[in-house]
């Protein structure tokens, strides 16, 4: 168990799925956690929520400052908010590609930019104790069918993670990402609801994982909590796969 006592953490997209499981786990392990989300309510105790659209810079800056004030600083940033799109390059129009870029890639850029002054202050007090963890996806490297725009956006998240790790290592800020396989969250629930045969679709998703089952949100949260913790003090610029064996490259 990684002890996170006293850490101040911000989790984007923390009102559902992987983000909610992560915010809860960080709090269980002793961190003070704030959630930034389009729809931050209702949240279980002791999480506090701030409304933010990561595609909107003014809303991000206001929410990050409000969270920093609530928590008394920011040591850890979990950039988890993300959206999906199904389709090939012929299926998704330019607006859909731009929307994925705005949320999945520029969302991380905006929130990180707003949080970095706080992370720098945290790193000055606890060298190596400040951390960013991005939620990437196995789609970044696996070559999944029907996920062209989504995969490209997550490929950018992987590259961005490596570049940010290099930029901020000397400041004592670690930057890593997790690359989950298919995770049983409301996101997958929505995909199944739209399928002609949801049971058959779930069986196909299970079969795609070498472990024969979907990853749980708690399993991804545990990996994120590790990367955010002092136990990972020597870990930066890495992608931790939590994908049931479905490795990409
Ligand atoms: P989810 O749909 O359950 O939760 C996503 C959360 O992000 C929601 O609370 C939503 O309100 C929030 N959000 C979406 N757009 C936002 C915006 N513009 N500003 C602020 N908040 C926003 O999804 P899930 O499955 O928990 O996904 C979380 C992350 O994990 C995403 O980045 C996704 O790409 C990634 N991921 C998910 C996998 C899966 O199979 N569920 C697999 C690999 C990665």
PDB file of C-alpha atoms and ligand atoms in Angstrom:
ATOM      1  CA  UNK A   1       0.000   0.000   0.000  1.00  0.00           C
ATOM      2  CA  UNK A   2       1.341   3.410  -0.966  1.00  0.00           C
ATOM      3  CA  UNK A   3       0.905   5.968   1.809  1.00  0.00           C
ATOM      4  CA  UNK A   4      -0.273   9.302   0.412  1.00  0.00           C
ATOM      5  CA  UNK A   5      -0.801  11.036   3.725  1.00  0.00           C
ATOM      6  CA  UNK A   6      -0.775  14.819   3.408  1.00  0.00           C
ATOM      7  CA  UNK A   7      -0.600  14.902  -0.422  1.00  0.00           C
ATOM      8  CA  UNK A   8      -2.910  17.388  -2.141  1.00  0.00           C
ATOM      9  CA  UNK A   9      -4.273  15.923  -5.343  1.00  0.00           C
ATOM     10  CA  UNK A  10      -6.400  17.215  -8.230  1.00  0.00           C
ATOM     11  CA  UNK A  11      -8.149  14.649 -10.465  1.00  0.00           C
ATOM     12  CA  UNK A  12      -9.751  15.758 -13.745  1.00  0.00           C
ATOM     13  CA  UNK A  13     -12.718  13.742 -14.964  1.00  0.00           C
ATOM     14  CA  UNK A  14     -12.945  12.575 -11.362  1.00  0.00           C
ATOM     15  CA  UNK A  15     -16.717  12.305 -11.146  1.00  0.00           C
ATOM     16  CA  UNK A  16     -16.989   8.954 -12.971  1.00  0.00           C
ATOM     17  CA  UNK A  17     -15.167   5.737 -13.834  1.00  0.00           C
ATOM     18  CA  UNK A  18     -11.363   5.686 -13.551  1.00  0.00           C
ATOM     19  CA  UNK A  19     -11.182   9.259 -12.235  1.00  0.00           C
ATOM     20  CA  UNK A  20     -13.700   8.647  -9.453  1.00  0.00           C
ATOM     21  CA  UNK A  21     -12.002   5.378  -8.438  1.00  0.00           C
ATOM     22  CA  UNK A  22      -8.667   7.240  -8.387  1.00  0.00           C
ATOM     23  CA  UNK A  23      -9.924  10.185  -6.324  1.00  0.00           C
ATOM     24  CA  UNK A  24     -11.504   7.765  -3.820  1.00  0.00           C
ATOM     25  CA  UNK A  25      -8.348   5.655  -3.560  1.00  0.00           C
ATOM     26  CA  UNK A  26      -6.086   8.691  -3.101  1.00  0.00           C
ATOM     27  CA  UNK A  27      -8.390   9.909  -0.304  1.00  0.00           C
ATOM     28  CA  UNK A  28      -8.491   6.429   1.292  1.00  0.00           C
ATOM     29  CA  UNK A  29      -4.685   6.431   1.386  1.00  0.00           C
ATOM     30  CA  UNK A  30      -4.547   9.792   3.151  1.00  0.00           C
ATOM     31  CA  UNK A  31      -4.475  12.400   0.372  1.00  0.00           C
ATOM     32  CA  UNK A  32      -6.760  15.426   0.174  1.00  0.00           C
ATOM     33  CA  UNK A  33      -8.406  15.110  -3.241  1.00  0.00           C
ATOM     34  CA  UNK A  34     -10.317  17.604  -5.376  1.00  0.00           C
ATOM     35  CA  UNK A  35     -12.235  16.620  -8.504  1.00  0.00           C
ATOM     36  CA  UNK A  36     -12.472  18.806 -11.624  1.00  0.00           C
ATOM     37  CA  UNK A  37     -15.280  17.696 -13.920  1.00  0.00           C
ATOM     38  CA  UNK A  38     -17.974  18.934 -16.303  1.00  0.00           C
ATOM     39  CA  UNK A  39     -20.499  17.511 -13.825  1.00  0.00           C
ATOM     40  CA  UNK A  40     -18.726  17.341 -10.437  1.00  0.00           C
ATOM     41  CA  UNK A  41     -21.804  16.538  -8.306  1.00  0.00           C
ATOM     42  CA  UNK A  42     -22.682  14.397  -6.464  1.00  0.00           C
ATOM     43  CA  UNK A  43     -19.351  13.191  -5.050  1.00  0.00           C
ATOM     44  CA  UNK A  44     -18.808  10.861  -2.108  1.00  0.00           C
ATOM     45  CA  UNK A  45     -17.238  12.253   1.082  1.00  0.00           C
ATOM     46  CA  UNK A  46     -14.536  13.533   1.565  1.00  0.00           C
ATOM     47  CA  UNK A  47     -14.004  14.548  -2.093  1.00  0.00           C
ATOM     48  CA  UNK A  48     -14.634  18.153  -3.075  1.00  0.00           C
ATOM     49  CA  UNK A  49     -15.654  19.043  -6.613  1.00  0.00           C
ATOM     50  CA  UNK A  50     -15.103  21.986  -8.937  1.00  0.00           C
ATOM     51  CA  UNK A  51     -16.901  22.433 -12.235  1.00  0.00           C
ATOM     52  CA  UNK A  52     -14.466  22.673 -15.154  1.00  0.00           C
ATOM     53  CA  UNK A  53     -14.424  22.054 -18.878  1.00  0.00           C
ATOM     54  CA  UNK A  54     -10.864  21.063 -19.804  1.00  0.00           C
ATOM     55  CA  UNK A  55     -11.604  22.327 -23.332  1.00  0.00           C
ATOM     56  CA  UNK A  56     -12.045  25.861 -21.948  1.00  0.00           C
ATOM     57  CA  UNK A  57      -8.969  27.671 -20.644  1.00  0.00           C
ATOM     58  CA  UNK A  58     -10.772  30.237 -18.456  1.00  0.00           C
ATOM     59  CA  UNK A  59     -12.818  27.518 -16.746  1.00  0.00           C
ATOM     60  CA  UNK A  60      -9.654  25.435 -16.163  1.00  0.00           C
ATOM     61  CA  UNK A  61      -7.710  28.319 -14.652  1.00  0.00           C
ATOM     62  CA  UNK A  62     -10.575  29.255 -12.304  1.00  0.00           C
ATOM     63  CA  UNK A  63     -11.136  25.643 -11.185  1.00  0.00           C
ATOM     64  CA  UNK A  64      -7.420  24.908 -10.614  1.00  0.00           C
ATOM     65  CA  UNK A  65      -7.060  28.061  -8.494  1.00  0.00           C
ATOM     66  CA  UNK A  66     -10.220  27.176  -6.514  1.00  0.00           C
ATOM     67  CA  UNK A  67      -8.957  23.634  -5.921  1.00  0.00           C
ATOM     68  CA  UNK A  68      -5.504  24.887  -4.868  1.00  0.00           C
ATOM     69  CA  UNK A  69      -7.137  27.245  -2.400  1.00  0.00           C
ATOM     70  CA  UNK A  70      -9.389  24.482  -1.001  1.00  0.00           C
ATOM     71  CA  UNK A  71      -6.507  22.037  -0.629  1.00  0.00           C
ATOM     72  CA  UNK A  72      -3.811  24.518   0.389  1.00  0.00           C
ATOM     73  CA  UNK A  73      -1.687  23.761  -2.710  1.00  0.00           C
ATOM     74  CA  UNK A  74      -1.317  20.996  -5.317  1.00  0.00           C
ATOM     75  CA  UNK A  75       1.303  18.204  -5.067  1.00  0.00           C
ATOM     76  CA  UNK A  76      -0.260  15.784  -7.521  1.00  0.00           C
ATOM     77  CA  UNK A  77      -2.214  16.303 -10.759  1.00  0.00           C
ATOM     78  CA  UNK A  78      -4.093  13.434 -12.392  1.00  0.00           C
ATOM     79  CA  UNK A  79      -5.008  14.414 -15.982  1.00  0.00           C
ATOM     80  CA  UNK A  80      -7.735  11.852 -16.587  1.00  0.00           C
ATOM     81  CA  UNK A  81     -10.671  13.634 -18.310  1.00  0.00           C
ATOM     82  CA  UNK A  82     -11.198  12.235 -21.780  1.00  0.00           C
ATOM     83  CA  UNK A  83     -13.762  11.491 -24.462  1.00  0.00           C
ATOM     84  CA  UNK A  84     -14.013   8.841 -27.166  1.00  0.00           C
ATOM     85  CA  UNK A  85     -15.075   8.535 -30.775  1.00  0.00           C
ATOM     86  CA  UNK A  86     -15.819   5.454 -32.828  1.00  0.00           C
ATOM     87  CA  UNK A  87     -14.842   5.363 -36.498  1.00  0.00           C
ATOM     88  CA  UNK A  88     -12.246   5.310 -39.262  1.00  0.00           C
ATOM     89  CA  UNK A  89     -10.713   8.389 -40.926  1.00  0.00           C
ATOM     90  CA  UNK A  90     -13.668   8.314 -43.320  1.00  0.00           C
ATOM     91  CA  UNK A  91     -16.267   8.251 -40.555  1.00  0.00           C
ATOM     92  CA  UNK A  92     -15.157  11.146 -38.308  1.00  0.00           C
ATOM     93  CA  UNK A  93     -15.324  14.691 -39.690  1.00  0.00           C
ATOM     94  CA  UNK A  94     -12.819  17.451 -38.904  1.00  0.00           C
ATOM     95  CA  UNK A  95     -14.972  18.817 -36.061  1.00  0.00           C
ATOM     96  CA  UNK A  96     -14.912  15.466 -34.284  1.00  0.00           C
ATOM     97  CA  UNK A  97     -11.128  15.212 -34.680  1.00  0.00           C
ATOM     98  CA  UNK A  98     -10.767  18.763 -33.287  1.00  0.00           C
ATOM     99  CA  UNK A  99     -13.068  17.966 -30.348  1.00  0.00           C
ATOM    100  CA  UNK A 100     -10.954  14.939 -29.338  1.00  0.00           C
ATOM    101  CA  UNK A 101      -7.768  17.008 -29.630  1.00  0.00           C
ATOM    102  CA  UNK A 102      -9.306  19.843 -27.560  1.00  0.00           C
ATOM    103  CA  UNK A 103     -10.343  17.546 -24.674  1.00  0.00           C
ATOM    104  CA  UNK A 104      -7.862  14.654 -24.695  1.00  0.00           C
ATOM    105  CA  UNK A 105      -4.665  16.538 -25.587  1.00  0.00           C
ATOM    106  CA  UNK A 106      -5.105  20.292 -25.068  1.00  0.00           C
ATOM    107  CA  UNK A 107      -7.126  19.481 -21.924  1.00  0.00           C
ATOM    108  CA  UNK A 108      -3.938  18.038 -20.386  1.00  0.00           C
ATOM    109  CA  UNK A 109      -1.910  21.014 -21.619  1.00  0.00           C
ATOM    110  CA  UNK A 110      -4.322  23.567 -20.108  1.00  0.00           C
ATOM    111  CA  UNK A 111      -4.712  21.899 -16.709  1.00  0.00           C
ATOM    112  CA  UNK A 112      -0.963  21.218 -16.427  1.00  0.00           C
ATOM    113  CA  UNK A 113      -0.144  24.823 -17.340  1.00  0.00           C
ATOM    114  CA  UNK A 114      -2.491  26.088 -14.631  1.00  0.00           C
ATOM    115  CA  UNK A 115      -1.231  23.602 -12.017  1.00  0.00           C
ATOM    116  CA  UNK A 116       2.544  23.814 -12.688  1.00  0.00           C
ATOM    117  CA  UNK A 117       3.197  26.885 -10.482  1.00  0.00           C
ATOM    118  CA  UNK A 118       1.582  24.972  -7.580  1.00  0.00           C
ATOM    119  CA  UNK A 119       3.479  21.751  -8.400  1.00  0.00           C
ATOM    120  CA  UNK A 120       6.746  23.728  -8.530  1.00  0.00           C
ATOM    121  CA  UNK A 121       6.090  25.103  -5.036  1.00  0.00           C
ATOM    122  CA  UNK A 122       5.333  21.564  -3.812  1.00  0.00           C
ATOM    123  CA  UNK A 123       8.539  20.212  -5.384  1.00  0.00           C
ATOM    124  CA  UNK A 124      10.571  22.936  -3.682  1.00  0.00           C
ATOM    125  CA  UNK A 125       9.335  21.655  -0.307  1.00  0.00           C
ATOM    126  CA  UNK A 126       9.445  17.892  -1.100  1.00  0.00           C
ATOM    127  CA  UNK A 127      11.938  17.296  -3.960  1.00  0.00           C
ATOM    128  CA  UNK A 128      10.558  14.582  -6.258  1.00  0.00           C
ATOM    129  CA  UNK A 129       7.265  14.715  -4.377  1.00  0.00           C
ATOM    130  CA  UNK A 130       5.345  16.570  -7.087  1.00  0.00           C
ATOM    131  CA  UNK A 131       3.819  14.420  -9.796  1.00  0.00           C
ATOM    132  CA  UNK A 132       1.587  14.469 -12.860  1.00  0.00           C
ATOM    133  CA  UNK A 133      -0.089  11.264 -14.042  1.00  0.00           C
ATOM    134  CA  UNK A 134      -1.899  11.282 -17.399  1.00  0.00           C
ATOM    135  CA  UNK A 135      -4.523   8.706 -18.364  1.00  0.00           C
ATOM    136  CA  UNK A 136      -3.413   7.508 -21.791  1.00  0.00           C
ATOM    137  CA  UNK A 137      -4.741   4.280 -23.383  1.00  0.00           C
ATOM    138  CA  UNK A 138      -3.491   1.102 -24.985  1.00  0.00           C
ATOM    139  CA  UNK A 139      -5.118   2.648 -28.102  1.00  0.00           C
ATOM    140  CA  UNK A 140      -1.967   4.820 -28.335  1.00  0.00           C
ATOM    141  CA  UNK A 141       0.057   1.826 -29.532  1.00  0.00           C
ATOM    142  CA  UNK A 142      -2.282  -1.122 -30.195  1.00  0.00           C
ATOM    143  CA  UNK A 143      -3.704  -0.206 -33.627  1.00  0.00           C
ATOM    144  CA  UNK A 144      -7.353  -0.773 -32.695  1.00  0.00           C
ATOM    145  CA  UNK A 145      -9.977  -0.829 -35.481  1.00  0.00           C
ATOM    146  CA  UNK A 146     -12.665   1.882 -35.521  1.00  0.00           C
ATOM    147  CA  UNK A 147     -10.734   4.191 -33.166  1.00  0.00           C
ATOM    148  CA  UNK A 148      -8.692   6.404 -35.561  1.00  0.00           C
ATOM    149  CA  UNK A 149      -9.260   9.817 -33.935  1.00  0.00           C
ATOM    150  CA  UNK A 150      -9.221   8.446 -30.393  1.00  0.00           C
ATOM    151  CA  UNK A 151      -6.006   6.473 -30.966  1.00  0.00           C
ATOM    152  CA  UNK A 152      -4.289   9.504 -32.509  1.00  0.00           C
ATOM    153  CA  UNK A 153      -5.259  11.657 -29.517  1.00  0.00           C
ATOM    154  CA  UNK A 154      -3.934   9.075 -27.052  1.00  0.00           C
ATOM    155  CA  UNK A 155      -0.743   8.667 -29.112  1.00  0.00           C
ATOM    156  CA  UNK A 156      -0.277  12.394 -28.550  1.00  0.00           C
ATOM    157  CA  UNK A 157      -0.891  11.928 -24.801  1.00  0.00           C
ATOM    158  CA  UNK A 158       1.924   9.352 -24.707  1.00  0.00           C
ATOM    159  CA  UNK A 159       4.382  11.649 -26.531  1.00  0.00           C
ATOM    160  CA  UNK A 160       3.295  14.630 -24.434  1.00  0.00           C
ATOM    161  CA  UNK A 161       3.936  12.640 -21.246  1.00  0.00           C
ATOM    162  CA  UNK A 162       7.513  11.855 -22.337  1.00  0.00           C
ATOM    163  CA  UNK A 163       8.178  15.468 -23.387  1.00  0.00           C
ATOM    164  CA  UNK A 164       6.739  16.885 -20.144  1.00  0.00           C
ATOM    165  CA  UNK A 165       8.798  14.433 -18.096  1.00  0.00           C
ATOM    166  CA  UNK A 166      11.965  15.747 -19.781  1.00  0.00           C
ATOM    167  CA  UNK A 167      10.926  19.387 -19.350  1.00  0.00           C
ATOM    168  CA  UNK A 168      10.157  19.196 -15.639  1.00  0.00           C
ATOM    169  CA  UNK A 169      12.500  16.549 -14.224  1.00  0.00           C
ATOM    170  CA  UNK A 170      15.064  19.137 -13.112  1.00  0.00           C
ATOM    171  CA  UNK A 171      12.315  20.951 -11.186  1.00  0.00           C
ATOM    172  CA  UNK A 172      11.536  17.798  -9.200  1.00  0.00           C
ATOM    173  CA  UNK A 173       8.199  17.195 -10.950  1.00  0.00           C
ATOM    174  CA  UNK A 174       7.689  13.639 -12.224  1.00  0.00           C
ATOM    175  CA  UNK A 175       5.404  13.007 -15.227  1.00  0.00           C
ATOM    176  CA  UNK A 176       4.101   9.528 -16.104  1.00  0.00           C
ATOM    177  CA  UNK A 177       1.051   7.939 -17.680  1.00  0.00           C
ATOM    178  CA  UNK A 178      -1.018   4.783 -17.438  1.00  0.00           C
ATOM    179  CA  UNK A 179      -2.130   2.909 -20.569  1.00  0.00           C
ATOM    180  CA  UNK A 180      -5.297   0.994 -19.661  1.00  0.00           C
ATOM    181  CA  UNK A 181      -6.885  -1.707 -21.809  1.00  0.00           C
ATOM    182  CA  UNK A 182     -10.689  -1.776 -21.847  1.00  0.00           C
ATOM    183  CA  UNK A 183     -11.917  -0.730 -18.417  1.00  0.00           C
ATOM    184  CA  UNK A 184     -15.364  -1.477 -17.024  1.00  0.00           C
ATOM    185  CA  UNK A 185     -16.649   2.081 -16.499  1.00  0.00           C
ATOM    186  CA  UNK A 186     -19.801   4.027 -17.478  1.00  0.00           C
ATOM    187  CA  UNK A 187     -17.906   4.864 -20.721  1.00  0.00           C
ATOM    188  CA  UNK A 188     -17.953   1.190 -21.768  1.00  0.00           C
ATOM    189  CA  UNK A 189     -21.530   0.924 -20.458  1.00  0.00           C
ATOM    190  CA  UNK A 190     -22.543   3.650 -22.939  1.00  0.00           C
ATOM    191  CA  UNK A 191     -20.793   1.802 -25.797  1.00  0.00           C
ATOM    192  CA  UNK A 192     -22.602  -1.426 -24.891  1.00  0.00           C
ATOM    193  CA  UNK A 193     -25.968   0.372 -24.656  1.00  0.00           C
ATOM    194  CA  UNK A 194     -25.543   1.488 -28.277  1.00  0.00           C
ATOM    195  CA  UNK A 195     -24.586  -1.991 -29.554  1.00  0.00           C
ATOM    196  CA  UNK A 196     -27.127  -4.093 -31.468  1.00  0.00           C
ATOM    197  CA  UNK A 197     -26.354  -7.020 -29.147  1.00  0.00           C
ATOM    198  CA  UNK A 198     -24.824  -5.664 -25.879  1.00  0.00           C
ATOM    199  CA  UNK A 199     -24.113  -9.135 -24.457  1.00  0.00           C
ATOM    200  CA  UNK A 200     -22.262 -10.232 -27.603  1.00  0.00           C
ATOM    201  CA  UNK A 201     -20.371  -6.923 -27.632  1.00  0.00           C
ATOM    202  CA  UNK A 202     -19.333  -7.384 -23.964  1.00  0.00           C
ATOM    203  CA  UNK A 203     -18.169 -10.932 -24.750  1.00  0.00           C
ATOM    204  CA  UNK A 204     -16.113  -9.580 -27.674  1.00  0.00           C
ATOM    205  CA  UNK A 205     -14.512  -6.911 -25.435  1.00  0.00           C
ATOM    206  CA  UNK A 206     -13.684  -9.548 -22.811  1.00  0.00           C
ATOM    207  CA  UNK A 207     -12.196 -11.825 -25.482  1.00  0.00           C
ATOM    208  CA  UNK A 208      -9.968  -8.965 -26.753  1.00  0.00           C
ATOM    209  CA  UNK A 209      -8.180  -8.972 -23.371  1.00  0.00           C
ATOM    210  CA  UNK A 210      -5.698 -11.858 -22.957  1.00  0.00           C
ATOM    211  CA  UNK A 211      -6.897 -12.138 -19.338  1.00  0.00           C
ATOM    212  CA  UNK A 212     -10.421 -12.763 -20.698  1.00  0.00           C
ATOM    213  CA  UNK A 213     -11.992  -9.970 -18.674  1.00  0.00           C
ATOM    214  CA  UNK A 214     -12.189  -6.192 -18.599  1.00  0.00           C
ATOM    215  CA  UNK A 215      -9.821  -4.211 -16.383  1.00  0.00           C
ATOM    216  CA  UNK A 216     -11.508  -2.670 -13.312  1.00  0.00           C
ATOM    217  CA  UNK A 217     -11.404   1.055 -12.567  1.00  0.00           C
ATOM    218  CA  UNK A 218      -9.849   0.180  -9.186  1.00  0.00           C
ATOM    219  CA  UNK A 219      -6.950  -1.603 -10.898  1.00  0.00           C
ATOM    220  CA  UNK A 220      -6.156   1.498 -12.966  1.00  0.00           C
ATOM    221  CA  UNK A 221      -6.581   3.704  -9.876  1.00  0.00           C
ATOM    222  CA  UNK A 222      -4.013   1.580  -8.008  1.00  0.00           C
ATOM    223  CA  UNK A 223      -1.453   2.106 -10.795  1.00  0.00           C
ATOM    224  CA  UNK A 224      -2.136   5.861 -10.851  1.00  0.00           C
ATOM    225  CA  UNK A 225      -1.824   6.044  -7.041  1.00  0.00           C
ATOM    226  CA  UNK A 226       1.560   4.285  -7.253  1.00  0.00           C
ATOM    227  CA  UNK A 227       2.882   6.687  -9.912  1.00  0.00           C
ATOM    228  CA  UNK A 228       1.637   9.644  -7.838  1.00  0.00           C
ATOM    229  CA  UNK A 229       3.214   8.360  -4.626  1.00  0.00           C
ATOM    230  CA  UNK A 230       6.664   8.922  -3.085  1.00  0.00           C
ATOM    231  CA  UNK A 231       7.270   5.179  -3.692  1.00  0.00           C
ATOM    232  CA  UNK A 232       7.649   6.093  -7.397  1.00  0.00           C
ATOM    233  CA  UNK A 233      10.138   8.863  -6.593  1.00  0.00           C
ATOM    234  CA  UNK A 234      12.623   7.576  -9.215  1.00  0.00           C
ATOM    235  CA  UNK A 235       9.964   6.942 -11.889  1.00  0.00           C
ATOM    236  CA  UNK A 236       9.412   9.579 -14.571  1.00  0.00           C
ATOM    237  CA  UNK A 237       8.693   9.528 -18.312  1.00  0.00           C
ATOM    238  CA  UNK A 238       7.156   6.085 -18.256  1.00  0.00           C
ATOM    239  CA  UNK A 239       3.898   4.454 -19.386  1.00  0.00           C
ATOM    240  CA  UNK A 240       2.507   1.825 -17.022  1.00  0.00           C
ATOM    241  CA  UNK A 241       0.280  -0.651 -18.892  1.00  0.00           C
ATOM    242  CA  UNK A 242      -2.814  -1.859 -17.009  1.00  0.00           C
ATOM    243  CA  UNK A 243      -4.266  -3.715 -19.924  1.00  0.00           C
ATOM    244  CA  UNK A 244      -4.808  -7.380 -19.115  1.00  0.00           C
ATOM    245  CA  UNK A 245      -1.832  -8.314 -21.292  1.00  0.00           C
ATOM    246  CA  UNK A 246      -3.072  -6.546 -24.432  1.00  0.00           C
ATOM    247  CA  UNK A 247       0.224  -4.739 -25.106  1.00  0.00           C
ATOM    248  CA  UNK A 248       0.508  -2.441 -28.076  1.00  0.00           C
ATOM    249  CA  UNK A 249       4.103  -2.167 -29.257  1.00  0.00           C
TER     250      UNK A 249
HETATM  251  P1  LIG B   1     -16.094   8.067 -17.920  1.00  0.00           P
HETATM  252  O1  LIG B   1     -16.907   8.561 -19.081  1.00  0.00           O
HETATM  253  O2  LIG B   1     -16.688   7.106 -16.951  1.00  0.00           O
HETATM  254  O3  LIG B   1     -15.524   9.320 -17.110  1.00  0.00           O
HETATM  255  C1  LIG B   1     -14.984  10.428 -17.779  1.00  0.00           C
HETATM  256  C2  LIG B   1     -15.170  11.661 -16.915  1.00  0.00           C
HETATM  257  O4  LIG B   1     -14.540  12.757 -17.598  1.00  0.00           O
HETATM  258  C3  LIG B   1     -16.653  12.032 -16.716  1.00  0.00           C
HETATM  259  O5  LIG B   1     -16.917  12.327 -15.349  1.00  0.00           O
HETATM  260  C4  LIG B   1     -16.826  13.273 -17.594  1.00  0.00           C
HETATM  261  O6  LIG B   1     -17.801  14.194 -17.106  1.00  0.00           O
HETATM  262  C5  LIG B   1     -15.412  13.871 -17.545  1.00  0.00           C
HETATM  263  N1  LIG B   1     -15.171  14.749 -18.687  1.00  0.00           N
HETATM  264  C6  LIG B   1     -15.371  14.466 -20.008  1.00  0.00           C
HETATM  265  N2  LIG B   1     -15.091  15.556 -20.747  1.00  0.00           N
HETATM  266  C7  LIG B   1     -14.678  16.513 -19.884  1.00  0.00           C
HETATM  267  C8  LIG B   1     -14.271  17.871 -20.061  1.00  0.00           C
HETATM  268  N3  LIG B   1     -14.256  18.467 -21.277  1.00  0.00           N
HETATM  269  N4  LIG B   1     -13.914  18.582 -18.968  1.00  0.00           N
HETATM  270  C9  LIG B   1     -13.968  18.004 -17.716  1.00  0.00           C
HETATM  271  N5  LIG B   1     -14.372  16.748 -17.494  1.00  0.00           N
HETATM  272  C10 LIG B   1     -14.722  16.008 -18.575  1.00  0.00           C
HETATM  273  O7  LIG B   1     -14.777   7.463 -18.612  1.00  0.00           O
HETATM  274  P2  LIG B   1     -13.587   6.530 -18.070  1.00  0.00           P
HETATM  275  O8  LIG B   1     -13.733   5.219 -18.727  1.00  0.00           O
HETATM  276  O9  LIG B   1     -13.449   6.625 -16.616  1.00  0.00           O
HETATM  277  O10 LIG B   1     -12.349   7.261 -18.795  1.00  0.00           O
HETATM  278  C11 LIG B   1     -11.458   8.111 -18.114  1.00  0.00           C
HETATM  279  C12 LIG B   1     -10.183   8.210 -18.931  1.00  0.00           C
HETATM  280  O11 LIG B   1      -9.672   6.901 -19.144  1.00  0.00           O
HETATM  281  C13 LIG B   1     -10.340   8.845 -20.301  1.00  0.00           C
HETATM  282  O12 LIG B   1      -9.222   9.694 -20.553  1.00  0.00           O
HETATM  283  C14 LIG B   1     -10.304   7.655 -21.249  1.00  0.00           C
HETATM  284  O13 LIG B   1      -9.815   8.000 -22.524  1.00  0.00           O
HETATM  285  C15 LIG B   1      -9.347   6.748 -20.511  1.00  0.00           C
HETATM  286  N6  LIG B   1      -9.452   5.335 -20.849  1.00  0.00           N
HETATM  287  C16 LIG B   1     -10.632   4.653 -20.678  1.00  0.00           C
HETATM  288  C17 LIG B   1     -10.699   3.313 -21.014  1.00  0.00           C
HETATM  289  C18 LIG B   1     -11.951   2.502 -20.874  1.00  0.00           C
HETATM  290  O14 LIG B   1     -12.007   1.412 -21.451  1.00  0.00           O
HETATM  291  N7  LIG B   1     -12.954   2.938 -20.106  1.00  0.00           N
HETATM  292  C19 LIG B   1      -9.520   2.619 -21.582  1.00  0.00           C
HETATM  293  C20 LIG B   1      -8.344   3.431 -21.693  1.00  0.00           C
HETATM  294  C21 LIG B   1      -8.325   4.745 -21.339  1.00  0.00           C
END
